[in-house]
mmCIF file of C-alpha atoms in Angstrom:
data_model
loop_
_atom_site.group_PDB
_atom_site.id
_atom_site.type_symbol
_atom_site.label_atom_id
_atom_site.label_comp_id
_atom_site.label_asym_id
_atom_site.label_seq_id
_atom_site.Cartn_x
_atom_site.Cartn_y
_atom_site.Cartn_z
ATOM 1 C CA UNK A 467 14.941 -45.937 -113.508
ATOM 2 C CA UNK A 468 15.388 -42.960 -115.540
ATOM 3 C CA UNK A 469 13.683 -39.389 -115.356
ATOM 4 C CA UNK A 470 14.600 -36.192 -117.650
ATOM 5 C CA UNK A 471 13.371 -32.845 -117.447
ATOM 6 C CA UNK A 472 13.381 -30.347 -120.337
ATOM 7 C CA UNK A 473 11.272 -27.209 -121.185
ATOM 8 C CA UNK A 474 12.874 -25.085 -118.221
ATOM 9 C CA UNK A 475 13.907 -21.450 -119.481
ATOM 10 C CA UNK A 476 13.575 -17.577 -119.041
ATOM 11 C CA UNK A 477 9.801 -16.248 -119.110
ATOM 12 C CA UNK A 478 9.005 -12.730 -117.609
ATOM 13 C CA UNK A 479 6.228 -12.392 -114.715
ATOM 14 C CA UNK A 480 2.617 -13.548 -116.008
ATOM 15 C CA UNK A 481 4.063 -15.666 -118.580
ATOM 16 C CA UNK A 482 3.843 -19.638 -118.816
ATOM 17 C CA UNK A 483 6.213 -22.825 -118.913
ATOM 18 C CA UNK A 484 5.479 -26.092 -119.785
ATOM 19 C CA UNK A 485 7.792 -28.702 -117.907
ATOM 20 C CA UNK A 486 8.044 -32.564 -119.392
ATOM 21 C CA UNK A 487 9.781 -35.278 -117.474
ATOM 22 C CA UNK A 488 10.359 -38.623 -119.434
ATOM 23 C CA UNK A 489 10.300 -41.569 -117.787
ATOM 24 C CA UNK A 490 11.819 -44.880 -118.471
ATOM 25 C CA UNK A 491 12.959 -48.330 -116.458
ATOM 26 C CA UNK A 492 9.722 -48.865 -114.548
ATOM 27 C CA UNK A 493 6.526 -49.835 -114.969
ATOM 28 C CA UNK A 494 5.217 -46.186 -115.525
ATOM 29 C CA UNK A 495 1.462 -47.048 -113.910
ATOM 30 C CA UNK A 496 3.425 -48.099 -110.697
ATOM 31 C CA UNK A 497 4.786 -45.088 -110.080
ATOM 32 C CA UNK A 498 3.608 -41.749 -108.981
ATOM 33 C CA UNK A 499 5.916 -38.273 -110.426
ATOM 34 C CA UNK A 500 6.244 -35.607 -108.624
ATOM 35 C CA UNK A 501 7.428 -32.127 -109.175
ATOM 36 C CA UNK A 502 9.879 -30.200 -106.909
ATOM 37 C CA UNK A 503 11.173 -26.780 -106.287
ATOM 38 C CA UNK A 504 14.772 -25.735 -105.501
ATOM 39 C CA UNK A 505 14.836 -22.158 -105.729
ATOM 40 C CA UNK A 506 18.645 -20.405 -104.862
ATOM 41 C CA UNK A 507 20.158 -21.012 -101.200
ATOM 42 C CA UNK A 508 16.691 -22.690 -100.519
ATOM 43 C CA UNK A 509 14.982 -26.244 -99.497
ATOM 44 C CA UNK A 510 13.346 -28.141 -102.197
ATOM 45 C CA UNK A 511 9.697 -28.207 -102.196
ATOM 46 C CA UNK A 512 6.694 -30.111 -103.517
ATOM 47 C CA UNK A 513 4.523 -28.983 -105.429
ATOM 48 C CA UNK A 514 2.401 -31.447 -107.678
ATOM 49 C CA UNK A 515 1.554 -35.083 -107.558
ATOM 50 C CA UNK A 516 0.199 -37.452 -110.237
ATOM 51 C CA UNK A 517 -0.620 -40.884 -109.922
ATOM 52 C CA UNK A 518 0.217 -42.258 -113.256
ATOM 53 C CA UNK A 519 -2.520 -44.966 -113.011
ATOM 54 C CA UNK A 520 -5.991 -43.218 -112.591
ATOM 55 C CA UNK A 521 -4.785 -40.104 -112.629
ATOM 56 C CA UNK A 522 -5.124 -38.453 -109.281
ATOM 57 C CA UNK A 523 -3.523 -35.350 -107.710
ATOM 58 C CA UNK A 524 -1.986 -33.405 -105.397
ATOM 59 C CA UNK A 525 -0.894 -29.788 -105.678
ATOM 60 C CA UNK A 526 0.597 -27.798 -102.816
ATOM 61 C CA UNK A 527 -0.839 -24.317 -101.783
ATOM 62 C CA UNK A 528 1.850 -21.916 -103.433
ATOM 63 C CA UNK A 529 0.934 -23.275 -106.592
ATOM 64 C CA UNK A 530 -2.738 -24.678 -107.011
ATOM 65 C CA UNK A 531 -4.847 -22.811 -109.533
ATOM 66 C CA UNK A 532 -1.694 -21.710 -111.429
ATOM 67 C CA UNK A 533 0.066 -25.398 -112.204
ATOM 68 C CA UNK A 534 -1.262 -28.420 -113.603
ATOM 69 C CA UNK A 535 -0.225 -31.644 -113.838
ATOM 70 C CA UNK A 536 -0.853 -34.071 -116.360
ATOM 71 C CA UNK A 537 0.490 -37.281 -117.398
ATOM 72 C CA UNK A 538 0.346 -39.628 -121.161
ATOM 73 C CA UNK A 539 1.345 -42.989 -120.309
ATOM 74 C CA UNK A 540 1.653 -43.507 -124.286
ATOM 75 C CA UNK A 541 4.652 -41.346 -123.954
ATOM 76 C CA UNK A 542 5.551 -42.359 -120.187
ATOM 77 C CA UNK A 543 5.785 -38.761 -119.146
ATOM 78 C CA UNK A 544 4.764 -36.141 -117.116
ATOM 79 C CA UNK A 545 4.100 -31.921 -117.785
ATOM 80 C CA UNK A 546 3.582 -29.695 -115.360
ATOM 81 C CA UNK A 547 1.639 -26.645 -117.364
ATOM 82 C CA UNK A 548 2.900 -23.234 -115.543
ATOM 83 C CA UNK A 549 0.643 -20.083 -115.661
ATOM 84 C CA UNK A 550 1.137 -16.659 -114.453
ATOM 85 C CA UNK A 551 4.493 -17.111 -112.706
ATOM 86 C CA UNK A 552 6.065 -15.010 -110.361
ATOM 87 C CA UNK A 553 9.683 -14.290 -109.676
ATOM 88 C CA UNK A 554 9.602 -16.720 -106.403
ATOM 89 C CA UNK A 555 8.892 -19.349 -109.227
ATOM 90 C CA UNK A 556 12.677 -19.409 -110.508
ATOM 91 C CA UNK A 557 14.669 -22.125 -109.593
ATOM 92 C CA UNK A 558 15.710 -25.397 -110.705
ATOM 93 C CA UNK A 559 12.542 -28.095 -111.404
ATOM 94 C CA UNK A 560 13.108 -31.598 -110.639
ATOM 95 C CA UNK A 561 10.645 -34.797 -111.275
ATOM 96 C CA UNK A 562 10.823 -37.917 -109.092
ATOM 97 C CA UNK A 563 9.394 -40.609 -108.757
ATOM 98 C CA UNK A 564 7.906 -43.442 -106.174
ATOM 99 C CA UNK A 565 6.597 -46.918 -106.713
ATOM 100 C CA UNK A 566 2.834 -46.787 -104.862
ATOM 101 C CA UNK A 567 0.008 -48.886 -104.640
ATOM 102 C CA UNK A 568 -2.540 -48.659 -107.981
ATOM 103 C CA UNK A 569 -4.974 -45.697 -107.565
ATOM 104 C CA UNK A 570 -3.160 -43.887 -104.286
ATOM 105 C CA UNK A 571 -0.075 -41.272 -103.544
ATOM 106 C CA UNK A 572 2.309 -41.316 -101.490
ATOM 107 C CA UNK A 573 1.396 -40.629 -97.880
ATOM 108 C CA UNK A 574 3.071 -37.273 -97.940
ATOM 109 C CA UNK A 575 3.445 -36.032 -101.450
ATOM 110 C CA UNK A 576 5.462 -32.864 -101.264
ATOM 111 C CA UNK A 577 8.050 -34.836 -99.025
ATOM 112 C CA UNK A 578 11.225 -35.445 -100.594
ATOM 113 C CA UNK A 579 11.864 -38.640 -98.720
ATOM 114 C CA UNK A 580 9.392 -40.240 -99.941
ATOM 115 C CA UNK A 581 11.203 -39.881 -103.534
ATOM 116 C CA UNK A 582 14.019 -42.527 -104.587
ATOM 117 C CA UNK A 583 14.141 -41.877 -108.474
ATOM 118 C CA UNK A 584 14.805 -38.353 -109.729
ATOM 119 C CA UNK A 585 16.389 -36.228 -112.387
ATOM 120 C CA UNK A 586 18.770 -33.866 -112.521
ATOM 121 C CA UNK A 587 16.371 -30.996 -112.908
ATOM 122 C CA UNK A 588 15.873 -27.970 -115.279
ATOM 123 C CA UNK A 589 16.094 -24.246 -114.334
ATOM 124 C CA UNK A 590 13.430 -21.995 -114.707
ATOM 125 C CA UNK A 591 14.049 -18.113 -114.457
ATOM 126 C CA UNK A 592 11.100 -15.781 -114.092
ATOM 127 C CA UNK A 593 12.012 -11.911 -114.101
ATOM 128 C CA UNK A 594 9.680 -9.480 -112.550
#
């Protein structure tokens, strides 16, 4: 199982970022992504879900109605669309990924644990 991360950068405050994670080694409609959070001398959050077979979501408080995610299993990858961010949006952006049963998520989504596949993440800087 491999996942990469690109599209990580500098944006000011109010701008957008659009995150991909590529996928490969797995059957990519087994799996759910997720994306995480590891801002400086912080713990790594969750923050979006997708089950790559129908679809379905999960997006944590700090970041619904500003981030989307989205996933093209032509491609076997994920994006997580960024809008309006905020200086406590900087840090490095990781995808990982769990096997799950067709049509669910993992039981807790933003956990970490529940994670066995990830990359090795992509900073994103946002400057007030």
């Amino acid at each position: 199982v491999q996942l990469v991360e690109s599209g990580g950068g500098s944006v000011q405050a109010g701008g957008s970022l659009r995150l991909s994670c590529e996928a490969s080694g797995f059957d990519f409609e087994d799996f759910a992504v997720s994306w995480f959070r590891q801002p400086p001398g912080k713990e790594r959050e969750g923050l979006s879900t997708i089950g790559n077979f129908d679809g379905s979501t999960f997006y944590a408080d700090s970041v619904k109605g500003r981030f989307t995610i989205s996933s093209d299993g032509a491609k076997n990858a994920v994006y997580l669309q960024m809008n309006r961010l905020n200086p406590e949006d900087s840090g490095v952006y990781y995808c990982a990924a769990a096997r799950v049963v067709r049509g669910t998520l993992p039981a807790s989504p933003e956990d970490s644990d529940e994670y066995p596949f990830w990359g090795r993440g992509t900073q994103v800087t946002v400057s007030s």
